[in-house]
Short mmCIF file of C-alpha atoms in Angstrom, two decimals:
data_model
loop_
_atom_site.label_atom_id
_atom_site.label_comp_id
_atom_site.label_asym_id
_atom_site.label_seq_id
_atom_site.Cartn_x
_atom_site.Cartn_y
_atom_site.Cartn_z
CA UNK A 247 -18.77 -13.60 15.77
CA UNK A 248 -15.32 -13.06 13.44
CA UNK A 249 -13.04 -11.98 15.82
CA UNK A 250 -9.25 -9.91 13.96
CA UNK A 251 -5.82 -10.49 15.29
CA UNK A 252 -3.49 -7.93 15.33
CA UNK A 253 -0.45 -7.03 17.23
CA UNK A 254 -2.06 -6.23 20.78
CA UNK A 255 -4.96 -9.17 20.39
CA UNK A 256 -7.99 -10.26 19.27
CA UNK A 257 -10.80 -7.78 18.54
CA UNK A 258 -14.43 -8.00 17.72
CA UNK A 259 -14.54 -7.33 13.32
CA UNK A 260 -16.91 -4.58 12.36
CA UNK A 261 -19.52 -6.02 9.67
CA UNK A 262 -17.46 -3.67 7.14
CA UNK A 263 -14.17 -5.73 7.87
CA UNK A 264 -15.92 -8.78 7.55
CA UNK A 265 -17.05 -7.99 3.99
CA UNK A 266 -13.77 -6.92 3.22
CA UNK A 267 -12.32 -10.25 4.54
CA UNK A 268 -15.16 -12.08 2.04
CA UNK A 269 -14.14 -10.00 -0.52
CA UNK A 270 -10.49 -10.46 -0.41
CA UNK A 271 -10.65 -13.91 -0.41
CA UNK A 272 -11.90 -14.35 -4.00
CA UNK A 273 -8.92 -15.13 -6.41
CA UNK A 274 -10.25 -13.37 -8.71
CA UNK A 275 -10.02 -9.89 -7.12
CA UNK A 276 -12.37 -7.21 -6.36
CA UNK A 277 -12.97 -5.57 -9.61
CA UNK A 278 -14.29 -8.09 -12.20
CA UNK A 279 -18.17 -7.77 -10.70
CA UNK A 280 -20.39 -6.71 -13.47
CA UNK A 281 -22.46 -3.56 -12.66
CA UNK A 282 -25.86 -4.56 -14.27
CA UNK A 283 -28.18 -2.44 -16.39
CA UNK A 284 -24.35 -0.31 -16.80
CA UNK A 285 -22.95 -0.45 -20.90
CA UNK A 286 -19.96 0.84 -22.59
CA UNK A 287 -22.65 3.90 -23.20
CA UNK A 288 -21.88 4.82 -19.62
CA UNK A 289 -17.59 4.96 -20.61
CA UNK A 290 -16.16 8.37 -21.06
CA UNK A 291 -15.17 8.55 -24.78
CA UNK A 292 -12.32 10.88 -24.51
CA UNK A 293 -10.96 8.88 -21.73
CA UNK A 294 -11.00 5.52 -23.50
CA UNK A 295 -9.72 7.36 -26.79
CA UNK A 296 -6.78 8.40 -24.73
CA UNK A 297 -6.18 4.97 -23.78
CA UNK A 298 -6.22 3.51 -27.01
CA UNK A 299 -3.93 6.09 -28.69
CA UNK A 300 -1.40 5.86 -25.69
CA UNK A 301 -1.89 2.01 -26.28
CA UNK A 302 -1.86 1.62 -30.21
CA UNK A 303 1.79 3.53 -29.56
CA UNK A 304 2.86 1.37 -27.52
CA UNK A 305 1.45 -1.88 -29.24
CA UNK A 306 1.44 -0.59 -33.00
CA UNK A 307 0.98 -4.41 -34.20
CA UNK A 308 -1.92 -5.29 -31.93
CA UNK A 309 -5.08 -7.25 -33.19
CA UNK A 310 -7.15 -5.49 -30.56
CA UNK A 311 -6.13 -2.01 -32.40
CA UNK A 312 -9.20 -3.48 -34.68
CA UNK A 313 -11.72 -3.55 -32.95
CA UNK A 314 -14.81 -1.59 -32.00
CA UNK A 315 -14.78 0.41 -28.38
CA UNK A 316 -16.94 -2.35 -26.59
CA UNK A 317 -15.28 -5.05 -28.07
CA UNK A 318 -11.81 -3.46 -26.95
CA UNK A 319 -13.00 -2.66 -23.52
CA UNK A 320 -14.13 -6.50 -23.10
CA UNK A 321 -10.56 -7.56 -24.00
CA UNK A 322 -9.34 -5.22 -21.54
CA UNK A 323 -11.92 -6.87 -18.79
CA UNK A 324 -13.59 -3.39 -18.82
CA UNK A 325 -16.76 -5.53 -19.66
CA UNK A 326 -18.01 -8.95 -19.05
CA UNK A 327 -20.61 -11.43 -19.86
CA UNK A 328 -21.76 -14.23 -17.11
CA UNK A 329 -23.42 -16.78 -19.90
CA UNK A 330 -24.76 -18.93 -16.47
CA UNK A 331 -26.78 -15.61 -15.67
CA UNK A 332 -27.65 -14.18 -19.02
CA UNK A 333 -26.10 -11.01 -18.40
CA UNK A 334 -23.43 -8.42 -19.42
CA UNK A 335 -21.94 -5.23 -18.52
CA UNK A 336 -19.29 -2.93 -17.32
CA UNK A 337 -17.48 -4.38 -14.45
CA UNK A 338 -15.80 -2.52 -11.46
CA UNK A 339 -12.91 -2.58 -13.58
CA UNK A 340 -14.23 -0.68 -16.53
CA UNK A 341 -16.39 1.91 -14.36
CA UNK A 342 -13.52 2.82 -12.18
CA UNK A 343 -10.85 3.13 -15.01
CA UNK A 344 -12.73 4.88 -17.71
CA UNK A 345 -16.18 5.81 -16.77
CA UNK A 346 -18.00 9.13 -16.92
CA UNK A 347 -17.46 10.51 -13.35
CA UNK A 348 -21.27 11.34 -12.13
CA UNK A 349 -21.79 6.93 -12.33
CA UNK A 350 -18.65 6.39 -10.11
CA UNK A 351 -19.76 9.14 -7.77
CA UNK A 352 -23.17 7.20 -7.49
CA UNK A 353 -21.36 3.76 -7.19
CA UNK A 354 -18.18 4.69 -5.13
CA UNK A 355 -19.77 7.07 -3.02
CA UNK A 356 -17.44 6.74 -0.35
CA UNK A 357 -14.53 7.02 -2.28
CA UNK A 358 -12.76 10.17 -2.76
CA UNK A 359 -9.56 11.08 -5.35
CA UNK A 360 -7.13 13.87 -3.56
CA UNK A 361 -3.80 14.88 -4.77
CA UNK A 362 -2.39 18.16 -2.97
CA UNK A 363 1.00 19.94 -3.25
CA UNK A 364 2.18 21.30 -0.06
CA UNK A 365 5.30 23.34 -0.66
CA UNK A 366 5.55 26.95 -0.01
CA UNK A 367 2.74 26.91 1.88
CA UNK A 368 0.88 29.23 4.46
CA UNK A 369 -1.05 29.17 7.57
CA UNK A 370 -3.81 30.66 5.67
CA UNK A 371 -3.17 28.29 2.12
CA UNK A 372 -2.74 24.59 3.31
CA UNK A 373 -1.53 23.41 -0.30
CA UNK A 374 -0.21 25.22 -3.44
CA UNK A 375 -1.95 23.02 -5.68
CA UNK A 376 -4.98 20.34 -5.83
CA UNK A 377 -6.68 17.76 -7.75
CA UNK A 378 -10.08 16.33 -6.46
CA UNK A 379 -13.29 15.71 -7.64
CA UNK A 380 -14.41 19.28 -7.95
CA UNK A 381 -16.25 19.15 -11.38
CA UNK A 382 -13.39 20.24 -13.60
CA UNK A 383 -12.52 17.00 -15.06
CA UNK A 384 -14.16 13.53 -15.36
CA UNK A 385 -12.93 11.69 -12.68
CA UNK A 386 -11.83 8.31 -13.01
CA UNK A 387 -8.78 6.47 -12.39
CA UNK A 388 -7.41 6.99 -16.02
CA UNK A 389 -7.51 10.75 -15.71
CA UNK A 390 -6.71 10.51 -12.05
CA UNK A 391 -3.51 9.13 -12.59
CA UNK A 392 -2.40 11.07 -15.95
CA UNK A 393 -3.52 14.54 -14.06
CA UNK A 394 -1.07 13.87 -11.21
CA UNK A 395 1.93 11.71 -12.61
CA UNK A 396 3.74 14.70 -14.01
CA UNK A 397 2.98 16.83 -10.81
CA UNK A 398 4.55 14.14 -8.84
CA UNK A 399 7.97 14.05 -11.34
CA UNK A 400 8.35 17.13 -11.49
CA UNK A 401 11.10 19.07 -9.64
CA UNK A 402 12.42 15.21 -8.61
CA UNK A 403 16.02 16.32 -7.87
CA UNK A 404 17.20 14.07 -9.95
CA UNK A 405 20.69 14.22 -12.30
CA UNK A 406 19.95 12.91 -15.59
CA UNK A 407 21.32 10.05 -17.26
CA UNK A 408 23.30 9.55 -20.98
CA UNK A 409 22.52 6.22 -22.77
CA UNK A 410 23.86 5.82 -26.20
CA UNK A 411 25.20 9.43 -25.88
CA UNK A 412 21.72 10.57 -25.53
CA UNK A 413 20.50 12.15 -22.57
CA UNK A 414 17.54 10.23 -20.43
CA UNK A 415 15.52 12.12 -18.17
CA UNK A 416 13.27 9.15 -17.03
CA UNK A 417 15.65 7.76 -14.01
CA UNK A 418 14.84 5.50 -11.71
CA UNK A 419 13.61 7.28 -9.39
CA UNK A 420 10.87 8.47 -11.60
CA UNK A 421 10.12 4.90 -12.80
CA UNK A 422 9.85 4.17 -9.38
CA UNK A 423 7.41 7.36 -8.20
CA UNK A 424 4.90 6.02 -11.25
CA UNK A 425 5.31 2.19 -9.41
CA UNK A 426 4.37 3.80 -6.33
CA UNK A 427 1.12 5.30 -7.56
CA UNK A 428 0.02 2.13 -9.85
CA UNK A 429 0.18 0.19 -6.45
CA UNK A 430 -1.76 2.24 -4.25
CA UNK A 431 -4.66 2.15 -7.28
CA UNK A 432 -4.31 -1.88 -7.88
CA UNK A 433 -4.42 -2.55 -3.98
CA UNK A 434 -6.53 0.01 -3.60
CA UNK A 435 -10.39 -1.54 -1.78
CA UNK A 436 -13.09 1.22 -3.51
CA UNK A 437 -16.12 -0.60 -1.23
CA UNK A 438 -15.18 0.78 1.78
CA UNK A 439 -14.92 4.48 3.35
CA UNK A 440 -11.41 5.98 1.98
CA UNK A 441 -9.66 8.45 0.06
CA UNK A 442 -7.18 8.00 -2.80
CA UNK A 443 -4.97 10.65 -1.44
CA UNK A 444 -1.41 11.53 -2.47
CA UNK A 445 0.77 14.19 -0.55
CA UNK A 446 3.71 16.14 -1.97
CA UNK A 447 5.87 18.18 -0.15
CA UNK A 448 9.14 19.43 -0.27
CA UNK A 449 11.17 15.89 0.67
CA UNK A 450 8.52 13.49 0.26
CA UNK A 451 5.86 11.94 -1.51
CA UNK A 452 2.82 10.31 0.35
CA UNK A 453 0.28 7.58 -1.30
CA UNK A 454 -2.47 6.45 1.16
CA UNK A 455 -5.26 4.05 -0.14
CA UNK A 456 -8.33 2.43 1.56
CA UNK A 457 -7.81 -1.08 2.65
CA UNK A 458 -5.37 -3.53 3.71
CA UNK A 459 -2.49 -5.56 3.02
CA UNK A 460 -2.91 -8.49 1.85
CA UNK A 461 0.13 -10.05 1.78
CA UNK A 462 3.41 -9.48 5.09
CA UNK A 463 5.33 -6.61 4.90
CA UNK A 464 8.46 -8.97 4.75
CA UNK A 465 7.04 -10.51 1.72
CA UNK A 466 6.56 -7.02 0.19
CA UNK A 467 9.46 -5.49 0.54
CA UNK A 468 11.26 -8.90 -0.36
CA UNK A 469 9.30 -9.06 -3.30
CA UNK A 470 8.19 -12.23 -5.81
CA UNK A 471 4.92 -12.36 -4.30
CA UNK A 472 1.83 -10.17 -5.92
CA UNK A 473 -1.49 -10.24 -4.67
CA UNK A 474 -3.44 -7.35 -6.42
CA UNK A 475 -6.77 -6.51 -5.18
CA UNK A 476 -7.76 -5.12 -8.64
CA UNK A 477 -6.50 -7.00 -11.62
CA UNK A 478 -7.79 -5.96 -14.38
CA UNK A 479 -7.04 -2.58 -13.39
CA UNK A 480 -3.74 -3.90 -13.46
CA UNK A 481 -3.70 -5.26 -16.42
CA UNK A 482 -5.12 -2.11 -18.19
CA UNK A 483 -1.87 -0.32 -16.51
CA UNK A 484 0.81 -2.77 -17.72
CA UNK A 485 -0.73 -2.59 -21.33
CA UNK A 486 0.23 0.79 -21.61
CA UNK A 487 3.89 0.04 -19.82
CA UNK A 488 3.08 1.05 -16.48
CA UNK A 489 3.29 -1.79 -13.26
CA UNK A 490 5.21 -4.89 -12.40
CA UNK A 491 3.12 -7.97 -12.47
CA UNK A 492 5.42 -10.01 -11.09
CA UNK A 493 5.47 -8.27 -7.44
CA UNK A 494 8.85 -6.84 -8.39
CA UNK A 495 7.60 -2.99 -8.07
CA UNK A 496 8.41 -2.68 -4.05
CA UNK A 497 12.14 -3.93 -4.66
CA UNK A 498 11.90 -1.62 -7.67
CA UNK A 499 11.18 1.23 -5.66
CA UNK A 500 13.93 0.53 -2.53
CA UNK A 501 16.62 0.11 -5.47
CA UNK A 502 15.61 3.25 -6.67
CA UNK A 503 15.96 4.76 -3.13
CA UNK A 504 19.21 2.80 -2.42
CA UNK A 505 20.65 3.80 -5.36
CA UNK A 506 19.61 7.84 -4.20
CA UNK A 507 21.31 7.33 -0.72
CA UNK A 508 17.76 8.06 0.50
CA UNK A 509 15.94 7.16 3.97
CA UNK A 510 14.26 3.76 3.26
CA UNK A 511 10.57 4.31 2.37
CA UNK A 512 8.34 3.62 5.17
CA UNK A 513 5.18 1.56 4.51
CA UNK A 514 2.46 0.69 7.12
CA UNK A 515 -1.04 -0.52 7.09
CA UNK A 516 -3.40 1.34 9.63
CA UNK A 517 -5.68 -1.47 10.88
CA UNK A 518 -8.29 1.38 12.69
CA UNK A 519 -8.26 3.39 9.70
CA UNK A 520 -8.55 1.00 7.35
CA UNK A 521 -5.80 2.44 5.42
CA UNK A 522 -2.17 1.65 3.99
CA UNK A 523 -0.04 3.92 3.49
CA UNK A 524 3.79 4.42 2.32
CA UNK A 525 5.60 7.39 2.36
CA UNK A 526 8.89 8.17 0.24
CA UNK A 527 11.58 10.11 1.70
CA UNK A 528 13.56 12.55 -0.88
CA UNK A 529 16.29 13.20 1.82
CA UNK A 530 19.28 11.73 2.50
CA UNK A 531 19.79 9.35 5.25
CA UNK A 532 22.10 11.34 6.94
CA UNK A 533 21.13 14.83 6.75
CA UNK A 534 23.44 17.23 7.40
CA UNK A 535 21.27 18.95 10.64
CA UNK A 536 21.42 15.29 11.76
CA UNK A 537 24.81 15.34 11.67
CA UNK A 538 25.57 18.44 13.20
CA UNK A 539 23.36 17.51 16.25
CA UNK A 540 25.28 14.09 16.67
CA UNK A 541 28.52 15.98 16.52
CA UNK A 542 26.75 18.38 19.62
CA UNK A 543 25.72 15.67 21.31
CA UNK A 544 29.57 13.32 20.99
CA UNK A 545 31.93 16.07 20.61
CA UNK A 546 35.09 14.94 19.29
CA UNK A 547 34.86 11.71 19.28
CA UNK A 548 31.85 11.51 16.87
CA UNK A 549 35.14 11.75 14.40
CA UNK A 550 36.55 8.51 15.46
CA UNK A 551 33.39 6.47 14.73
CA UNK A 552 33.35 4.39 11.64
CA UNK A 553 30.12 4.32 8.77
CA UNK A 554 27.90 2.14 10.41
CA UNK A 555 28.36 3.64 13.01
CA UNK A 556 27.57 6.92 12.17
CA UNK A 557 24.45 5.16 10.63
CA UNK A 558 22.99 3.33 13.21
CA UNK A 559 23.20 6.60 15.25
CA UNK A 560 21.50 9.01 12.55
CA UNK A 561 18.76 6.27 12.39
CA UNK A 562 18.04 6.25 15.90
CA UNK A 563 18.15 10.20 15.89
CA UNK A 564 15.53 10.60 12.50
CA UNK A 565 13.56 7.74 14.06
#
């Protein structure tokens, strides 16, 4: 009987939507549920000792530096004890983020991590290189994200920048690639069928995650507003540096692309696929094959016309 609205109408919610709808509308996200009978036993050790070194770096000073694995992990919110129940555990949180990869596979089982490269590519080799969950690596979130960050950055056409006379290789734009991927993960809904997927090709950069928005697309890319469907694995991420909190990383990202001269990233949710996705154009926004074909199509007087112009034409051309 819960009927959706989108921008055709009203249709009939699938008993998967409605769970997603429950789900969503708890304040306190979707990844603080304890996962009974599941300890900080079931935690991949080199994963959280990566964590901690990366974090003890950062935060040399910390109290937390002190303490015992399970007792760091429940600071984090990678465990949790409900007194009212009598029971403690891992939660979402702490399973997705650091756990050993054969107990997400059996709890996530529709959830799939997928990075591919497609550059120089073939009709008979669809990418040039892969990460998925293949058996090569424990796959959670942690190692997800440190696997593919640097794949992602690199070759970012990019000049580099001096500061103090000393040169700085982490622009912007980079800052703004790791923003994109820390989103797709916080907003990211693991209950339902999906695929973590990333895409890189030549002049873009694709992140896809199951779910929904939760918040308007004019509110998004205005910014100020933060709804994250996940966190505390949000939390664990700006610990270590990495995410706004304050719902600042969209208008992070379209400086960043501004500031490039680069088409404005494109970000859509997919209501049938139950999918968002946002895709992040390395190419100018007027491309020079764009405008030789609006100087075919004018002639001469394509010379006469001023920037905007020019502008609102190559838009309506690439679009």
């Amino acid at each position: 009987g819960t009927y959706k609205r989108n921008s055709e109408g009203d249709y009939k919610s699938t008993e998967e939507e409605v769970k997603a709808m429950i789900r969503d509308a708890s304040e306190e996200g979707n990844d603080g549920v304890i996962l009974e009978d599941y300890t900080v036993k079931d935690l991949d050790e080199d994963t959280i000792k990566k964590y901690r070194n990366r974090f003890s770096s950062r935060n040399p000073d910390h109290p937390w530096n002190a303490l015992d694995t399970e007792e760091f992990i429940e600071m984090l919110g990678g465990i949790k004890e409900d007194r009212r129940r009598k029971i403690k555990g891992v939660t979402v949180a702490g399973m997705l983020m650091f756990g050993k990869g054969l107990y997400i596979r059996d709890l996530f089982a529709k959830i799939n991590f997928d990075f591919r490269e497609e550059i120089d590519v073939s009709s008979d080799q669809r990418w040039s290189d892969r990460v998925t969950i293949d058996g090569t690596w424990e796959n959670n979130i942690y190692n997800f994200y440190f696997t593919v960050i640097n794949k992602l950055t690199s070759n970012v056409k990019v000049p580099f920048r001096l500061e103090n006379l000393e040169r700085k290789d982490d622009t912007l734009v980079h800052q703004a690639i790791r923003e994109a991927f820390v989103n797709q993960i916080i907003h990211a809904d693991f209950n339902i069928q999906g695929t973590l997927k990333i895409i890189k090709t030549k002049d873009s950069l694709e992140f896809t995650n199951p779910g929904s928005l939760k918040i308007d697309l004019e509110s998004i890319f205005k910014g100020g507003n933060s709804k994250s469907r996940n966190p505390r694995i949000q939390k664990m991420f700006s610990l270590i540096g990495l995410g706004e909190g304050a719902g600042s990383g969209f208008p992070k990202i379209l400086s960043a692309w501004n500031e490039q001269n680069w088409r404005t990233p494109e970000l859509k949710e997919e209501a049938n696929l139950s999918q968002v996705s946002l895709k992040l154009w390395m190419i100018s926004m007027l491309p020079e094959e764009c405008l030789e074909s609006l100087k075919n199509i004018f002639g001469k007087p394509f010379n006469s016309f001023n920037k905007y112009e020019v502008l609102i034409l190559a838009t309506a051309y690439l679009e």
